[in-house]
PDB file of C-alpha atoms in Angstrom:
ATOM      1  CA  UNK A  22     137.727  74.757   6.374  1.00 80.00           C
ATOM      2  CA  UNK A  23     134.416  75.993   7.698  1.00 86.00           C
ATOM      3  CA  UNK A  24     131.303  73.889   8.238  1.00 84.00           C
ATOM      4  CA  UNK A  25     128.025  75.831   8.458  1.00 89.00           C
ATOM      5  CA  UNK A  26     124.865  74.146   9.705  1.00 86.00           C
ATOM      6  CA  UNK A  27     121.357  75.565   9.976  1.00 87.00           C
ATOM      7  CA  UNK A  28     117.914  75.546   8.508  1.00 89.00           C
ATOM      8  CA  UNK A  29     119.557  75.640   5.079  1.00 86.00           C
ATOM      9  CA  UNK A  30     121.294  72.309   5.793  1.00 85.00           C
ATOM     10  CA  UNK A  31     125.008  71.705   6.010  1.00 86.00           C
ATOM     11  CA  UNK A  32     127.504  73.635   3.924  1.00 88.00           C
ATOM     12  CA  UNK A  33     131.277  73.059   3.759  1.00 85.00           C
ATOM     13  CA  UNK A  34     133.604  75.814   2.610  1.00 88.00           C
ATOM     14  CA  UNK A  35     137.125  74.545   1.926  1.00 83.00           C
ATOM     15  CA  UNK A  36     138.824  77.907   1.934  1.00 81.00           C
ATOM     16  CA  UNK A  37     142.022  78.465   0.018  1.00 79.00           C
ATOM     17  CA  UNK A  38     143.570  75.019  -0.123  1.00 80.00           C
ATOM     18  CA  UNK A  39     144.570  71.986  -2.176  1.00 81.00           C
ATOM     19  CA  UNK A  40     142.224  69.160  -1.327  1.00 77.00           C
ATOM     20  CA  UNK A  41     143.433  65.617  -1.532  1.00 74.00           C
ATOM     21  CA  UNK A  42     141.550  62.367  -1.001  1.00 74.00           C
ATOM     22  CA  UNK A  43     143.243  61.905   2.356  1.00 75.00           C
ATOM     23  CA  UNK A  44     142.092  65.389   3.439  1.00 73.00           C
ATOM     24  CA  UNK A  45     138.507  64.490   2.651  1.00 72.00           C
ATOM     25  CA  UNK A  46     138.742  61.206   4.575  1.00 76.00           C
ATOM     26  CA  UNK A  47     140.252  63.094   7.529  1.00 74.00           C
ATOM     27  CA  UNK A  48     137.278  65.433   7.877  1.00 70.00           C
ATOM     28  CA  UNK A  49     135.475  64.986  11.192  1.00 69.00           C
ATOM     29  CA  UNK A  50     131.974  63.552  11.148  1.00 66.00           C
ATOM     30  CA  UNK A  51     129.058  65.975  11.222  1.00 60.00           C
ATOM     31  CA  UNK A  52     127.536  66.463  14.720  1.00 63.00           C
ATOM     32  CA  UNK A  53     124.571  64.393  13.579  1.00 64.00           C
ATOM     33  CA  UNK A  54     125.816  61.345  11.606  1.00 64.00           C
ATOM     34  CA  UNK A  55     122.460  61.062   9.771  1.00 65.00           C
ATOM     35  CA  UNK A  56     123.039  64.515   8.221  1.00 69.00           C
ATOM     36  CA  UNK A  57     124.899  65.024   4.993  1.00 79.00           C
ATOM     37  CA  UNK A  58     126.662  68.011   3.401  1.00 82.00           C
ATOM     38  CA  UNK A  59     124.303  69.572   0.850  1.00 86.00           C
ATOM     39  CA  UNK A  60     126.712  72.198  -0.511  1.00 87.00           C
ATOM     40  CA  UNK A  61     130.505  72.246  -0.932  1.00 86.00           C
ATOM     41  CA  UNK A  62     132.367  75.374  -1.904  1.00 88.00           C
ATOM     42  CA  UNK A  63     135.768  74.431  -3.322  1.00 86.00           C
ATOM     43  CA  UNK A  64     138.892  76.459  -4.082  1.00 85.00           C
ATOM     44  CA  UNK A  65     138.468  76.620  -7.889  1.00 85.00           C
ATOM     45  CA  UNK A  66     141.675  78.565  -8.783  1.00 84.00           C
ATOM     46  CA  UNK A  67     142.526  76.016 -11.477  1.00 83.00           C
ATOM     47  CA  UNK A  68     139.049  74.852 -12.444  1.00 84.00           C
ATOM     48  CA  UNK A  69     139.398  76.311 -15.964  1.00 85.00           C
ATOM     49  CA  UNK A  70     143.035  75.252 -16.331  1.00 80.00           C
ATOM     50  CA  UNK A  71     143.825  71.916 -18.045  1.00 78.00           C
ATOM     51  CA  UNK A  72     147.529  71.957 -17.114  1.00 76.00           C
ATOM     52  CA  UNK A  73     148.735  68.892 -15.268  1.00 78.00           C
ATOM     53  CA  UNK A  74     150.995  69.478 -12.281  1.00 80.00           C
ATOM     54  CA  UNK A  75     152.477  67.075  -9.774  1.00 86.00           C
ATOM     55  CA  UNK A  76     150.879  66.122  -6.486  1.00 85.00           C
ATOM     56  CA  UNK A  77     152.360  67.636  -3.339  1.00 86.00           C
ATOM     57  CA  UNK A  78     154.014  64.343  -2.602  1.00 89.00           C
ATOM     58  CA  UNK A  79     155.526  64.148  -6.089  1.00 91.00           C
ATOM     59  CA  UNK A  80     156.778  67.739  -5.816  1.00 91.00           C
ATOM     60  CA  UNK A  81     158.512  66.974  -2.549  1.00 93.00           C
ATOM     61  CA  UNK A  82     160.116  63.860  -4.032  1.00 94.00           C
ATOM     62  CA  UNK A  83     161.322  65.990  -6.987  1.00 93.00           C
ATOM     63  CA  UNK A  84     162.913  68.535  -4.687  1.00 93.00           C
ATOM     64  CA  UNK A  85     164.730  65.780  -2.805  1.00 94.00           C
ATOM     65  CA  UNK A  86     165.800  64.154  -6.104  1.00 93.00           C
ATOM     66  CA  UNK A  87     167.225  67.463  -7.360  1.00 91.00           C
ATOM     67  CA  UNK A  88     169.295  67.807  -4.194  1.00 92.00           C
ATOM     68  CA  UNK A  89     170.574  64.212  -4.435  1.00 92.00           C
ATOM     69  CA  UNK A  90     171.909  64.988  -7.918  1.00 89.00           C
ATOM     70  CA  UNK A  91     174.400  67.348  -6.278  1.00 88.00           C
ATOM     71  CA  UNK A  92     175.822  65.564  -3.204  1.00 87.00           C
ATOM     72  CA  UNK A  93     178.888  67.785  -3.010  1.00 88.00           C
ATOM     73  CA  UNK A  94     177.114  71.129  -3.150  1.00 86.00           C
ATOM     74  CA  UNK A  95     178.060  73.071  -0.023  1.00 87.00           C
ATOM     75  CA  UNK A  96     174.760  75.028   0.103  1.00 88.00           C
ATOM     76  CA  UNK A  97     171.146  74.370  -0.979  1.00 90.00           C
ATOM     77  CA  UNK A  98     168.729  77.243  -1.056  1.00 89.00           C
ATOM     78  CA  UNK A  99     165.022  76.427  -0.807  1.00 91.00           C
ATOM     79  CA  UNK A 100     162.507  79.012  -1.879  1.00 87.00           C
ATOM     80  CA  UNK A 101     159.937  77.570   0.430  1.00 84.00           C
ATOM     81  CA  UNK A 102     158.654  80.001   3.004  1.00 82.00           C
ATOM     82  CA  UNK A 103     154.918  80.190   2.379  1.00 82.00           C
ATOM     83  CA  UNK A 104     152.269  78.860   4.768  1.00 79.00           C
ATOM     84  CA  UNK A 105     151.469  75.223   3.773  1.00 80.00           C
ATOM     85  CA  UNK A 106     154.964  74.411   2.475  1.00 85.00           C
ATOM     86  CA  UNK A 107     156.402  73.224   5.757  1.00 89.00           C
ATOM     87  CA  UNK A 108     156.140  69.596   4.626  1.00 90.00           C
ATOM     88  CA  UNK A 109     158.799  70.244   1.956  1.00 92.00           C
ATOM     89  CA  UNK A 110     161.271  71.459   4.569  1.00 94.00           C
ATOM     90  CA  UNK A 111     160.423  68.710   6.981  1.00 94.00           C
ATOM     91  CA  UNK A 112     161.011  65.994   4.324  1.00 95.00           C
ATOM     92  CA  UNK A 113     164.276  67.601   3.128  1.00 95.00           C
ATOM     93  CA  UNK A 114     165.510  67.683   6.742  1.00 95.00           C
ATOM     94  CA  UNK A 115     164.470  64.109   7.323  1.00 96.00           C
ATOM     95  CA  UNK A 116     165.884  62.798   4.052  1.00 96.00           C
ATOM     96  CA  UNK A 117     169.307  64.360   4.530  1.00 95.00           C
ATOM     97  CA  UNK A 118     169.524  64.208   8.311  1.00 95.00           C
ATOM     98  CA  UNK A 119     170.230  67.904   8.460  1.00 94.00           C
ATOM     99  CA  UNK A 120     168.665  70.964   9.994  1.00 95.00           C
ATOM    100  CA  UNK A 121     167.548  73.975   7.967  1.00 95.00           C
ATOM    101  CA  UNK A 122     168.577  77.565   8.544  1.00 95.00           C
ATOM    102  CA  UNK A 123     165.831  80.213   8.416  1.00 93.00           C
ATOM    103  CA  UNK A 124     167.060  83.747   9.092  1.00 92.00           C
ATOM    104  CA  UNK A 125     164.800  84.920  11.908  1.00 92.00           C
ATOM    105  CA  UNK A 126     165.346  88.586  11.041  1.00 91.00           C
ATOM    106  CA  UNK A 127     164.877  88.294   7.261  1.00 88.00           C
ATOM    107  CA  UNK A 128     162.038  85.753   7.376  1.00 89.00           C
ATOM    108  CA  UNK A 129     160.298  86.039  10.737  1.00 91.00           C
ATOM    109  CA  UNK A 130     156.960  84.540   9.635  1.00 91.00           C
ATOM    110  CA  UNK A 131     158.487  81.323   8.283  1.00 90.00           C
ATOM    111  CA  UNK A 132     160.808  81.003  11.314  1.00 93.00           C
ATOM    112  CA  UNK A 133     157.825  81.471  13.671  1.00 93.00           C
ATOM    113  CA  UNK A 134     155.730  78.859  11.926  1.00 92.00           C
ATOM    114  CA  UNK A 135     158.508  76.286  11.821  1.00 92.00           C
ATOM    115  CA  UNK A 136     159.431  76.920  15.462  1.00 93.00           C
ATOM    116  CA  UNK A 137     155.835  75.835  16.323  1.00 93.00           C
ATOM    117  CA  UNK A 138     155.237  73.120  13.750  1.00 91.00           C
ATOM    118  CA  UNK A 139     158.673  71.483  13.430  1.00 91.00           C
ATOM    119  CA  UNK A 140     161.220  73.109  15.793  1.00 94.00           C
ATOM    120  CA  UNK A 141     163.459  70.033  15.486  1.00 95.00           C
ATOM    121  CA  UNK A 142     164.411  70.904  11.901  1.00 94.00           C
ATOM    122  CA  UNK A 143     165.449  74.535  12.642  1.00 94.00           C
ATOM    123  CA  UNK A 144     168.973  75.705  13.226  1.00 94.00           C
ATOM    124  CA  UNK A 145     170.390  79.169  13.894  1.00 90.00           C
ATOM    125  CA  UNK A 146     173.686  78.105  12.367  1.00 91.00           C
ATOM    126  CA  UNK A 147     174.202  80.047   9.093  1.00 89.00           C
ATOM    127  CA  UNK A 148     176.810  77.493   8.012  1.00 90.00           C
ATOM    128  CA  UNK A 149     174.063  74.891   7.618  1.00 92.00           C
ATOM    129  CA  UNK A 150     173.883  73.270   4.172  1.00 92.00           C
ATOM    130  CA  UNK A 151     170.157  74.002   3.817  1.00 93.00           C
ATOM    131  CA  UNK A 152     168.738  77.583   3.828  1.00 92.00           C
ATOM    132  CA  UNK A 153     165.251  78.931   3.318  1.00 91.00           C
ATOM    133  CA  UNK A 154     165.028  82.090   1.345  1.00 84.00           C
ATOM    134  CA  UNK A 155     162.159  84.299   0.256  1.00 79.00           C
ATOM    135  CA  UNK A 156     161.100  84.145  -3.389  1.00 66.00           C
ATOM    136  CA  UNK A 157     162.592  87.436  -4.667  1.00 56.00           C
ATOM    137  CA  UNK A 158     166.074  86.960  -3.162  1.00 48.00           C
ATOM    138  CA  UNK A 159     167.594  84.690  -5.862  1.00 50.00           C
ATOM    139  CA  UNK A 160     170.378  85.840  -8.158  1.00 51.00           C
ATOM    140  CA  UNK A 161     169.732  88.927 -10.221  1.00 49.00           C
ATOM    141  CA  UNK A 162     170.796  86.926 -13.255  1.00 44.00           C
ATOM    142  CA  UNK A 163     167.656  84.803 -12.862  1.00 51.00           C
ATOM    143  CA  UNK A 164     165.217  87.776 -13.045  1.00 57.00           C
ATOM    144  CA  UNK A 165     163.736  86.674 -16.359  1.00 54.00           C
ATOM    145  CA  UNK A 166     163.253  83.112 -15.120  1.00 48.00           C
ATOM    146  CA  UNK A 167     161.633  84.246 -11.912  1.00 52.00           C
ATOM    147  CA  UNK A 168     159.287  86.567 -13.844  1.00 56.00           C
ATOM    148  CA  UNK A 169     158.111  83.495 -15.757  1.00 51.00           C
ATOM    149  CA  UNK A 170     157.740  81.491 -12.572  1.00 47.00           C
ATOM    150  CA  UNK A 171     155.724  84.326 -10.958  1.00 48.00           C
ATOM    151  CA  UNK A 172     153.410  84.382 -13.975  1.00 48.00           C
ATOM    152  CA  UNK A 173     152.179  80.942 -13.008  1.00 44.00           C
ATOM    153  CA  UNK A 174     149.532  81.868 -10.420  1.00 41.00           C
ATOM    154  CA  UNK A 175     149.517  79.971  -7.137  1.00 39.00           C
ATOM    155  CA  UNK A 176     152.456  77.765  -8.096  1.00 40.00           C
ATOM    156  CA  UNK A 177     155.507  77.834  -5.911  1.00 45.00           C
ATOM    157  CA  UNK A 178     158.945  77.139  -7.330  1.00 43.00           C
ATOM    158  CA  UNK A 179     161.757  75.636  -5.286  1.00 42.00           C
ATOM    159  CA  UNK A 180     165.259  76.405  -6.364  1.00 38.00           C
ATOM    160  CA  UNK A 181     168.633  74.813  -6.042  1.00 36.00           C
ATOM    161  CA  UNK A 182     171.597  76.917  -7.145  1.00 36.00           C
ATOM    162  CA  UNK A 183     174.826  75.694  -8.670  1.00 37.00           C
ATOM    163  CA  UNK A 184     177.216  76.681 -11.460  1.00 38.00           C
ATOM    164  CA  UNK A 185     175.355  77.291 -14.724  1.00 43.00           C
ATOM    165  CA  UNK A 186     175.583  74.893 -17.648  1.00 46.00           C
ATOM    166  CA  UNK A 187     175.317  76.552 -21.079  1.00 43.00           C
ATOM    167  CA  UNK A 188     173.662  73.521 -22.643  1.00 42.00           C
ATOM    168  CA  UNK A 189     170.577  73.632 -20.426  1.00 42.00           C
ATOM    169  CA  UNK A 190     167.546  75.292 -21.967  1.00 42.00           C
ATOM    170  CA  UNK A 191     164.335  76.505 -20.282  1.00 38.00           C
ATOM    171  CA  UNK A 192     161.371  74.167 -20.768  1.00 38.00           C
ATOM    172  CA  UNK A 193     157.792  75.123 -19.918  1.00 44.00           C
ATOM    173  CA  UNK A 194     156.854  71.790 -18.308  1.00 50.00           C
ATOM    174  CA  UNK A 195     155.200  71.690 -14.899  1.00 69.00           C
ATOM    175  CA  UNK A 196     155.337  67.924 -14.167  1.00 77.00           C
ATOM    176  CA  UNK A 197     159.105  67.462 -14.145  1.00 83.00           C
ATOM    177  CA  UNK A 198     161.893  69.363 -12.407  1.00 85.00           C
ATOM    178  CA  UNK A 199     163.811  71.625 -14.733  1.00 82.00           C
ATOM    179  CA  UNK A 200     167.146  73.329 -14.554  1.00 80.00           C
ATOM    180  CA  UNK A 201     167.482  76.747 -16.172  1.00 76.00           C
ATOM    181  CA  UNK A 202     170.517  78.207 -17.834  1.00 75.00           C
ATOM    182  CA  UNK A 203     171.608  79.704 -14.521  1.00 73.00           C
ATOM    183  CA  UNK A 204     171.807  76.292 -12.843  1.00 77.00           C
ATOM    184  CA  UNK A 205     168.643  76.882 -10.757  1.00 80.00           C
ATOM    185  CA  UNK A 206     166.384  73.845 -10.374  1.00 83.00           C
ATOM    186  CA  UNK A 207     162.670  74.546 -10.510  1.00 83.00           C
ATOM    187  CA  UNK A 208     160.007  72.235  -9.117  1.00 87.00           C
ATOM    188  CA  UNK A 209     156.352  73.167  -9.277  1.00 84.00           C
ATOM    189  CA  UNK A 210     154.154  72.788  -6.223  1.00 85.00           C
ATOM    190  CA  UNK A 211     150.647  74.119  -6.563  1.00 83.00           C
ATOM    191  CA  UNK A 212     148.889  75.278  -3.403  1.00 82.00           C
ATOM    192  CA  UNK A 213     145.543  74.749  -5.162  1.00 84.00           C
ATOM    193  CA  UNK A 214     143.789  71.708  -6.544  1.00 83.00           C
ATOM    194  CA  UNK A 215     144.137  70.905 -10.236  1.00 81.00           C
ATOM    195  CA  UNK A 216     141.011  70.596 -12.367  1.00 82.00           C
ATOM    196  CA  UNK A 217     141.440  66.800 -12.267  1.00 82.00           C
ATOM    197  CA  UNK A 218     141.681  66.852  -8.397  1.00 81.00           C
ATOM    198  CA  UNK A 219     138.592  69.014  -8.193  1.00 82.00           C
ATOM    199  CA  UNK A 220     136.664  66.572 -10.392  1.00 82.00           C
TER     200      UNK A 220
END
């Protein structure tokens, strides 16, 4: 965020983010406590959108819940390598007491960020149960599903892969985890505030 002060008063620009109440309460005080912020510029990506989507906390809980549903799965692939999604990986690592493999050569940016923010959750062991992968690297069979996921701007989908079940159908619901016909679990995490959060 950027705070500008001058003859025009005080102006806060939130930048590209998802504001939560705890973020607002964590803002430092203005240099002069008697001053107030006259203008706030918010990230309004979803200002015109009435869709409901889960909070970041709820999304993380959904990811963990999806993994718990498959305790015997030898590998879990998390499509979770964007800046601002480190909390998901940290909580998965904490919840399962396991480190997460990020291929330093294939995903250097994510590896670099995690090595500075949470080095204790990283492992170089490719046999680790948990792996971070970039969005377009999922199975070719899921191309249609991924195209639909990509069409939802600024929403990130986390995926868990297992053997497909023919009875599972695709549902366009953002608030609950869903499993597609390929056995990939999808959990929505928006990196921007919902209209309700903005209000």
